[in-house]
PDB file of C-alpha atoms in Angstrom:
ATOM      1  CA  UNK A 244     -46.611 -53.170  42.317  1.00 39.00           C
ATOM      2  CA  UNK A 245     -43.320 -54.275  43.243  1.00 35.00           C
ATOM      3  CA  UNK A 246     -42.887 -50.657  44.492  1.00 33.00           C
ATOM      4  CA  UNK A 247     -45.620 -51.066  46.718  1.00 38.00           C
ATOM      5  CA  UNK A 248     -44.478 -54.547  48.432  1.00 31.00           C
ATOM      6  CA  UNK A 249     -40.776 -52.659  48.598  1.00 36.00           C
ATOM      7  CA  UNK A 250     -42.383 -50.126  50.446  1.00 36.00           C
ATOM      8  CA  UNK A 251     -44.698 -51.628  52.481  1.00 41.00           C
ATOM      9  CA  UNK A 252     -41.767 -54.441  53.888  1.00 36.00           C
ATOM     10  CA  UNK A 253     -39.529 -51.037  54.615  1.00 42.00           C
ATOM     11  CA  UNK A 254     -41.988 -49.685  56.555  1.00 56.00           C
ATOM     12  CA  UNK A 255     -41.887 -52.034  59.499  1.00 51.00           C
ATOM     13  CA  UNK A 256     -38.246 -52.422  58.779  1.00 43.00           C
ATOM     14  CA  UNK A 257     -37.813 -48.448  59.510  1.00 47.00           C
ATOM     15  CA  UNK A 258     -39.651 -48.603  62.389  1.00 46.00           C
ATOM     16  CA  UNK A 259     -37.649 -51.909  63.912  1.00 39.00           C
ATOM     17  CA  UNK A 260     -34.768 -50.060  63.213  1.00 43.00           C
ATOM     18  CA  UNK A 261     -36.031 -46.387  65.070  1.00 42.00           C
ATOM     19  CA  UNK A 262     -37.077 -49.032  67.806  1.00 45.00           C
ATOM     20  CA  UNK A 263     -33.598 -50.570  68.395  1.00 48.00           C
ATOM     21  CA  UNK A 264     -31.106 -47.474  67.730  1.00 67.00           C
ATOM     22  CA  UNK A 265     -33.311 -44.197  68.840  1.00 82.00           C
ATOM     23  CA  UNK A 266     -35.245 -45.813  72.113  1.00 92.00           C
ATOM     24  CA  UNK A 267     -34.636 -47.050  75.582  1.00 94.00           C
ATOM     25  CA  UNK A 268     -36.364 -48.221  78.840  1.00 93.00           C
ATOM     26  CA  UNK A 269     -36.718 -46.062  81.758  1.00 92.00           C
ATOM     27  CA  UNK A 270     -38.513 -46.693  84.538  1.00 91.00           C
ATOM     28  CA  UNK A 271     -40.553 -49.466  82.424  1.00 93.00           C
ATOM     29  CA  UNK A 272     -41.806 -47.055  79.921  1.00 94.00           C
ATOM     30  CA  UNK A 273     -40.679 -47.357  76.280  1.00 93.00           C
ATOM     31  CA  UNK A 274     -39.017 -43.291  75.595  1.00 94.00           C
ATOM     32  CA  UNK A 275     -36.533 -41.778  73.087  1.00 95.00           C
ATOM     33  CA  UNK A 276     -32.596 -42.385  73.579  1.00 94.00           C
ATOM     34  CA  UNK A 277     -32.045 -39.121  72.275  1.00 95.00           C
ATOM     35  CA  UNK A 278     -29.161 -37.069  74.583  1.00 96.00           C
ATOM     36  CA  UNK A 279     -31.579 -34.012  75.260  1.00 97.00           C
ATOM     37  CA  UNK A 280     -34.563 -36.548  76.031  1.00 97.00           C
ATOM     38  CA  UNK A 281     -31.888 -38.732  78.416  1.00 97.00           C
ATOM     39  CA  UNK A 282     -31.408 -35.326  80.047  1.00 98.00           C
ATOM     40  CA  UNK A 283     -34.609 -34.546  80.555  1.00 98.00           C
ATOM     41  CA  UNK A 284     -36.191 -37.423  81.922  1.00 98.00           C
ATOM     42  CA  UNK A 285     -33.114 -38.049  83.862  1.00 98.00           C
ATOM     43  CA  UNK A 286     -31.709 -35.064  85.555  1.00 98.00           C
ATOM     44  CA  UNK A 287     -34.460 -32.148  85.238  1.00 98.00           C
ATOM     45  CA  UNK A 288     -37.486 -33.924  85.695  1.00 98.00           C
ATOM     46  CA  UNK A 289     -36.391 -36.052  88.573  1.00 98.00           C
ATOM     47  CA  UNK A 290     -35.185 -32.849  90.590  1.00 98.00           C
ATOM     48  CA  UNK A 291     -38.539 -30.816  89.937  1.00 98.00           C
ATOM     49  CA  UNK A 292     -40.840 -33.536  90.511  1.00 98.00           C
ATOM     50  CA  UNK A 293     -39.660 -33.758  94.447  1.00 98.00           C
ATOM     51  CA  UNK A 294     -39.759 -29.774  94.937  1.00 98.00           C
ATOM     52  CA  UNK A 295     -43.134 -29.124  97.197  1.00 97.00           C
ATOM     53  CA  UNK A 296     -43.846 -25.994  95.910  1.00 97.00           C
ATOM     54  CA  UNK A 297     -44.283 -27.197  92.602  1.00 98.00           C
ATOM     55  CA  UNK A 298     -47.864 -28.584  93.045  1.00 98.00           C
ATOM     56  CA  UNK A 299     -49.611 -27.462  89.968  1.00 98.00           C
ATOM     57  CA  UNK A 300     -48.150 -28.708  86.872  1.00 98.00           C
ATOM     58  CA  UNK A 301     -48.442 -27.624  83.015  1.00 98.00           C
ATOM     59  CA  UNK A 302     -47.673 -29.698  80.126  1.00 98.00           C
ATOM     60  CA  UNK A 303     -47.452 -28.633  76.994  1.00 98.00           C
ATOM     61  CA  UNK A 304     -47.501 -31.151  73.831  1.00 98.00           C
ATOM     62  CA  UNK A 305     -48.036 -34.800  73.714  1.00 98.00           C
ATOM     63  CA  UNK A 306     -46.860 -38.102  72.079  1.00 97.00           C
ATOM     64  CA  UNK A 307     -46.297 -41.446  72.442  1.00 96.00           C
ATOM     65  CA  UNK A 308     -42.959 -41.046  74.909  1.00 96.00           C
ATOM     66  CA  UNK A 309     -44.446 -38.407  76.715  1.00 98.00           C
ATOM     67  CA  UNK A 310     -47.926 -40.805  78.352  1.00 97.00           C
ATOM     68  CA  UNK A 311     -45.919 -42.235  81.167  1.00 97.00           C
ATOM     69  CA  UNK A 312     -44.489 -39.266  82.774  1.00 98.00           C
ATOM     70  CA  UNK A 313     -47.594 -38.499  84.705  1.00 98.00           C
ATOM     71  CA  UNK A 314     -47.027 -41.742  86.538  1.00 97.00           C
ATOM     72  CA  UNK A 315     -43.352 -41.488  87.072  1.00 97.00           C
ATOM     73  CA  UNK A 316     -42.338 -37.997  88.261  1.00 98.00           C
ATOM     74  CA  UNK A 317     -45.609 -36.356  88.672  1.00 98.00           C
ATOM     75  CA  UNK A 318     -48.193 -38.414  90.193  1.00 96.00           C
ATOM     76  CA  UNK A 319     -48.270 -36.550  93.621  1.00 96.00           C
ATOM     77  CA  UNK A 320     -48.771 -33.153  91.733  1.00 98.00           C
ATOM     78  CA  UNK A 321     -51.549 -31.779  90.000  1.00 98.00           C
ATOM     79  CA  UNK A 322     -50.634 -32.510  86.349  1.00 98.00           C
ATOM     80  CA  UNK A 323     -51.903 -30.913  83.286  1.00 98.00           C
ATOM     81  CA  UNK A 324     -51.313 -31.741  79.627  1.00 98.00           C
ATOM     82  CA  UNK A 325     -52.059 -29.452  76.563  1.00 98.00           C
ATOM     83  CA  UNK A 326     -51.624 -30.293  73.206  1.00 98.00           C
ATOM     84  CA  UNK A 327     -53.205 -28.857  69.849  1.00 98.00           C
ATOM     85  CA  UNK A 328     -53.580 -32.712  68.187  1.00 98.00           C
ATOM     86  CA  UNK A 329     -56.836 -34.887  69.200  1.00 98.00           C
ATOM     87  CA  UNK A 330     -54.990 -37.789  67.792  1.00 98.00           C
ATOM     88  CA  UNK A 331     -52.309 -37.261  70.423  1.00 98.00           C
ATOM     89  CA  UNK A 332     -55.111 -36.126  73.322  1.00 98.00           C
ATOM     90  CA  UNK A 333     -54.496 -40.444  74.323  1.00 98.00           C
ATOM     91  CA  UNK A 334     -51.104 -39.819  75.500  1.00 98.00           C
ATOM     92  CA  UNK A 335     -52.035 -36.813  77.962  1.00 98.00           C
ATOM     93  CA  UNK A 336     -52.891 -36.718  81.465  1.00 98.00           C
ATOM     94  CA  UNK A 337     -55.979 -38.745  82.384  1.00 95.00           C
ATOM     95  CA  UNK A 338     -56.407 -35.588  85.227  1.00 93.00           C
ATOM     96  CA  UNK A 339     -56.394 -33.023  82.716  1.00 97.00           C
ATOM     97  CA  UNK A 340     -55.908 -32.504  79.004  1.00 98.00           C
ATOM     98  CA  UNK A 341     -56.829 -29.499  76.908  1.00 98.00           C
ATOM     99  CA  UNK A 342     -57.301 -29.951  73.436  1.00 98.00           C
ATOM    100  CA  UNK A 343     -56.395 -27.019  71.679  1.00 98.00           C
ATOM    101  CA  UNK A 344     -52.826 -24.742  71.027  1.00 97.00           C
ATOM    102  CA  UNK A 345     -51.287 -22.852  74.084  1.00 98.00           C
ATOM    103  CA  UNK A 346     -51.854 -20.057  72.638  1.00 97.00           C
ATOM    104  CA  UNK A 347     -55.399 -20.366  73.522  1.00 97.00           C
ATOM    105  CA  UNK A 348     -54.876 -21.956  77.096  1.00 98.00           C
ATOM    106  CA  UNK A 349     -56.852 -18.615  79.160  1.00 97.00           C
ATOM    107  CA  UNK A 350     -60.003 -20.026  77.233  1.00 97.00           C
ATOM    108  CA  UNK A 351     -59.748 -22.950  79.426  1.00 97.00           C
ATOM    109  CA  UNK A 352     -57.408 -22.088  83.166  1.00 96.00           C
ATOM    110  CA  UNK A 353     -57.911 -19.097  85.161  1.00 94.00           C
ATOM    111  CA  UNK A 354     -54.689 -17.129  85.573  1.00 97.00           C
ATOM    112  CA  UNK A 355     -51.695 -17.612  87.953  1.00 97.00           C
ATOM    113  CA  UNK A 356     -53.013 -21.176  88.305  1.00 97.00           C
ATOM    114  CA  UNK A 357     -49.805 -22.863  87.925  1.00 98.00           C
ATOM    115  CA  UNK A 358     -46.052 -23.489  89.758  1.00 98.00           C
ATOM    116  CA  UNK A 359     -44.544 -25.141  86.518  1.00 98.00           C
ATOM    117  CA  UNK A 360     -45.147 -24.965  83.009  1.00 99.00           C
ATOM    118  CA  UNK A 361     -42.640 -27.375  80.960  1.00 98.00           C
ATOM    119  CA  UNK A 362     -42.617 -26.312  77.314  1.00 98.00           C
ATOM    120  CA  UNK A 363     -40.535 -28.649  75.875  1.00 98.00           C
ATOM    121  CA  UNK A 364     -39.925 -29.445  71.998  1.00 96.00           C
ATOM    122  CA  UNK A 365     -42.867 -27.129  70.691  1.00 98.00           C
ATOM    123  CA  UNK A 366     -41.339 -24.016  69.778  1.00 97.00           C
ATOM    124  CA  UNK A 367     -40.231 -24.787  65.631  1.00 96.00           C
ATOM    125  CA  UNK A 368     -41.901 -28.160  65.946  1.00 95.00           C
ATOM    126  CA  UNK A 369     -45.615 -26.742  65.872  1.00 95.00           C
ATOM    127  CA  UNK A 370     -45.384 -22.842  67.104  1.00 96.00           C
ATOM    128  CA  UNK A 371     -43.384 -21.923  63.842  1.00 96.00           C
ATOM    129  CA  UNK A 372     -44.211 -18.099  64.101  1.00 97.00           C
ATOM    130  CA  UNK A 373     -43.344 -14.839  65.423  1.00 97.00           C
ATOM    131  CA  UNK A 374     -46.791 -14.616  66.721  1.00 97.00           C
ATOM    132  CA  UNK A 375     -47.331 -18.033  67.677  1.00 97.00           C
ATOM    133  CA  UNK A 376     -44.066 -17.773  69.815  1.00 98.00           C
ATOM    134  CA  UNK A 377     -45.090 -14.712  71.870  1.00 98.00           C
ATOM    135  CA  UNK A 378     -48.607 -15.459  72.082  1.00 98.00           C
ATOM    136  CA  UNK A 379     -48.014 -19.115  73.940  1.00 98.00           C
ATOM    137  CA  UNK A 380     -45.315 -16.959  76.172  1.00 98.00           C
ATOM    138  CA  UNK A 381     -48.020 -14.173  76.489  1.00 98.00           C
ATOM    139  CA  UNK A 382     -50.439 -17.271  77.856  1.00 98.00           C
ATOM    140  CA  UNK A 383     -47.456 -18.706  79.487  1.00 98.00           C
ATOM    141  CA  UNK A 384     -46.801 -15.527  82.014  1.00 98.00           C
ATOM    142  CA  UNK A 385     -50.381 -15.223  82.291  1.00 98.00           C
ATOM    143  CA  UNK A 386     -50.644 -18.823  83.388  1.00 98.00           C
ATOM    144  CA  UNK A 387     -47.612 -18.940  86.173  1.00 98.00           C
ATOM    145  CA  UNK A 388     -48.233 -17.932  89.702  1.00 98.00           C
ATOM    146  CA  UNK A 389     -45.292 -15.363  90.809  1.00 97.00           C
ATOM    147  CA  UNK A 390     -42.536 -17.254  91.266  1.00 97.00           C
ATOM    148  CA  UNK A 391     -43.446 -20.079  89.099  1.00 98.00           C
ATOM    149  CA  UNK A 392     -41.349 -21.606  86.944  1.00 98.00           C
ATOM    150  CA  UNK A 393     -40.792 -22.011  83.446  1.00 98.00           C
ATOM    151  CA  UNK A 394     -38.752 -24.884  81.344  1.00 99.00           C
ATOM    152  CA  UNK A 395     -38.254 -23.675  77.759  1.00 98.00           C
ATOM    153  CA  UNK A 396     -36.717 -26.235  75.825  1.00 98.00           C
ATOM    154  CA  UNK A 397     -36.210 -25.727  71.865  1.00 98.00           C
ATOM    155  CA  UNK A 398     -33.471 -26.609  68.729  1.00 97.00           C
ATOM    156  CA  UNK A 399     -31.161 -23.895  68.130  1.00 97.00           C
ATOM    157  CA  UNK A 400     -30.697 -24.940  64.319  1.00 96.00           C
ATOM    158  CA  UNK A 401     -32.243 -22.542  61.518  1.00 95.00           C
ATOM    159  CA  UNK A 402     -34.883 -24.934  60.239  1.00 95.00           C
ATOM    160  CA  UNK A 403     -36.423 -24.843  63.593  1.00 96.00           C
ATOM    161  CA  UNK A 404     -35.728 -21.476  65.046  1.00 95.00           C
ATOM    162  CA  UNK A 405     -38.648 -19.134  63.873  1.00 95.00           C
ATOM    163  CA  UNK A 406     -36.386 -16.120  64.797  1.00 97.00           C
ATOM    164  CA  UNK A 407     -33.533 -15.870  67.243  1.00 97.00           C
ATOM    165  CA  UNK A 408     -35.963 -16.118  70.402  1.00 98.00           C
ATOM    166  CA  UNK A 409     -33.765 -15.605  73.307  1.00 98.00           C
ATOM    167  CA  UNK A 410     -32.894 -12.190  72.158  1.00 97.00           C
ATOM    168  CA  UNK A 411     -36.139 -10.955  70.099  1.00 98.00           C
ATOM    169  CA  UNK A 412     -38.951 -12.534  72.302  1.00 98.00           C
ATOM    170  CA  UNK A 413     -40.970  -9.271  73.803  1.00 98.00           C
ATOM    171  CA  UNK A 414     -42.639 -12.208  75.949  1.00 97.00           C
ATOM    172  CA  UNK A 415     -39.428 -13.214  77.648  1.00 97.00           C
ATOM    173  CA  UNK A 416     -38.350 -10.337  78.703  1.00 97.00           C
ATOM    174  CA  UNK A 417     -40.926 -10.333  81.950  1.00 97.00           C
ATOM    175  CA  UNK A 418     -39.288 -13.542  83.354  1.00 98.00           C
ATOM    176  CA  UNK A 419     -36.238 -14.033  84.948  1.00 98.00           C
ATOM    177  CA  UNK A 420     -33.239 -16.605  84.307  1.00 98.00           C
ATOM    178  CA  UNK A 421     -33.927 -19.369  87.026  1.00 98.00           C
ATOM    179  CA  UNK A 422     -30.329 -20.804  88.129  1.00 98.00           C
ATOM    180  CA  UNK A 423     -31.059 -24.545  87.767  1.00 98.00           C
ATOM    181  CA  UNK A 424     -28.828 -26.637  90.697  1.00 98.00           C
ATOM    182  CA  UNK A 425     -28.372 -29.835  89.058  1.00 98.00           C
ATOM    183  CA  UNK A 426     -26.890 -28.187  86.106  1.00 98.00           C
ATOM    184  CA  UNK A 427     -25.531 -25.349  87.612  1.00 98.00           C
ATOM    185  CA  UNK A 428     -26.815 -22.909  85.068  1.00 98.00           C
ATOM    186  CA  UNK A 429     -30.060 -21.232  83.770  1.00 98.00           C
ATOM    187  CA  UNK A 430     -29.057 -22.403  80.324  1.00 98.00           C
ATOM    188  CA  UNK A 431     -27.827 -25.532  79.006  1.00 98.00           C
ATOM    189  CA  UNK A 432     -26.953 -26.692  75.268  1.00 97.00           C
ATOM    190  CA  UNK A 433     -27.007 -30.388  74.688  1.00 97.00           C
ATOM    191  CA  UNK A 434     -23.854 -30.907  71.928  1.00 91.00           C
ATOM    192  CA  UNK A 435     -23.730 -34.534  71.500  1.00 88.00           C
ATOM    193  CA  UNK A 436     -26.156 -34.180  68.329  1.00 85.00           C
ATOM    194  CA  UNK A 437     -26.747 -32.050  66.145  1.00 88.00           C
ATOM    195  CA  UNK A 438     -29.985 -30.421  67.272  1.00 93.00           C
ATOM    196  CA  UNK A 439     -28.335 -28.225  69.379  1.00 96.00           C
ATOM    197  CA  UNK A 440     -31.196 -28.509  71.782  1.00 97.00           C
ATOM    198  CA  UNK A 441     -31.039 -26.134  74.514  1.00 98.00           C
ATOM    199  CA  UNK A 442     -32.763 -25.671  77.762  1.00 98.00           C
ATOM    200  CA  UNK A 443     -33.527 -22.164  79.277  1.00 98.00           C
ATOM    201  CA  UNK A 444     -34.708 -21.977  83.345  1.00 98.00           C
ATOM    202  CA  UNK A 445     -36.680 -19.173  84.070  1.00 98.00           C
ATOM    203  CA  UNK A 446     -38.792 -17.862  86.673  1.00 98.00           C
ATOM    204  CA  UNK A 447     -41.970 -14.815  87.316  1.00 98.00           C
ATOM    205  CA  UNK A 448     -41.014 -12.590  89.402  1.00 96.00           C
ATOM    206  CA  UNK A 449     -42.893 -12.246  92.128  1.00 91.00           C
ATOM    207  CA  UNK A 450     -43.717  -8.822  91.867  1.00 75.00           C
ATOM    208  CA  UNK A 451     -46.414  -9.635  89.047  1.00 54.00           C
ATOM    209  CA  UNK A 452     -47.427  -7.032  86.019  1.00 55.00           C
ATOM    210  CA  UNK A 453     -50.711  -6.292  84.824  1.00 53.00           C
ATOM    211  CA  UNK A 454     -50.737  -8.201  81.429  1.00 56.00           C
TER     212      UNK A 454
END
């Protein structure tokens, strides 16, 4: 019993805690302080919400700190949210949400009906196989229009790297490193934890193959 009340007064206490050390505000929305997430919504977001030819956008996964981004980058764009959770299907886009795995997402869109695809914290965090991995990339390329473009985000560490992607992923081979001008690269490690999370730019070349 006394177990229980410990427990149940930590609880709250945890969460308080997660609240004050691992969140900020940003643009009025509650989000995570976390150095890849500060990147995110602060550089690469930002910059590809005001490109024109990015009309059609894909989201894929959903939580809590994801809900407001609709309203503050994309709300001039055609916005799209995927995620495999119907507890989480709250926090997509009140446009469009699909609830089901991106590995099933041609069950739903036609192809090439997208300019951006941001897939973002899914790959060990959900997609935890070899298959899993090439099949969203397989639905991914199917997905883009030529020239699209393509933000892979994912932990290099070995508890969330179902194999070493960059090098082994069939998938990735058809697309092509996108140089990203804000960051000056088409790849870009965030060090100051220890998640090693990493962002990879690509784009489809135009010249499309028959999948």
């Amino acid at each position: 019993m006394i177990y229980a009340l410990a427990k149940k007064m930590l609880s709250p206490l945890l969460r308080l805690h997660f609240h004050l050390t691992r969140t900020r505000k940003k643009a009025g929305h509650r989000g995570l302080s976390f150095p890849d997430r500060v990147l995110l919504e602060d550089v690469i977001l930002p910059y590809l919400a005001v490109q024109p030819h990015l009309k059609d956008v894909l989201f894929i996964g959903c939580e809590w700190y994801t809900a407001w981004y609709r309203n503050v980058y994309f709300k001039d764009k055609n916005f799209t949210t995927i995620e495999i959770d119907p507890v989480l299907a709250k926090f997509g886009s009140p446009q469009a949400h699909i609830t089901d795995g991106i590995q099933h997402l041609d069950k739903y869109m036609q192809p090439a009906g997208f300019d951006l695809i941001i897939y973002n914290g899914v790959f060990g965090w959900g997609v935890n196989s070899r298959k899993d991995a090439e099949d969203a990339f397989r639905q991914i390329r199917k997905a883009l229009r030529p020239g699209g473009l393509l933000l892979f985000g994912w932990d290099d560490i070995p508890e969330r790297k179902p194999f070493d992607v960059l090098t082994e992923s069939e998938e990735l081979k058809h697309f092509a490193a996108y140089h990203f001008p804000p960051l000056n690269t088409a790849a870009h490690r965030v060090t100051e934890d220890g998640f090693r999370h990493t962002y990879n730019f690509y784009a489809l070349p135009v010249q499309r193959e028959t999948l």
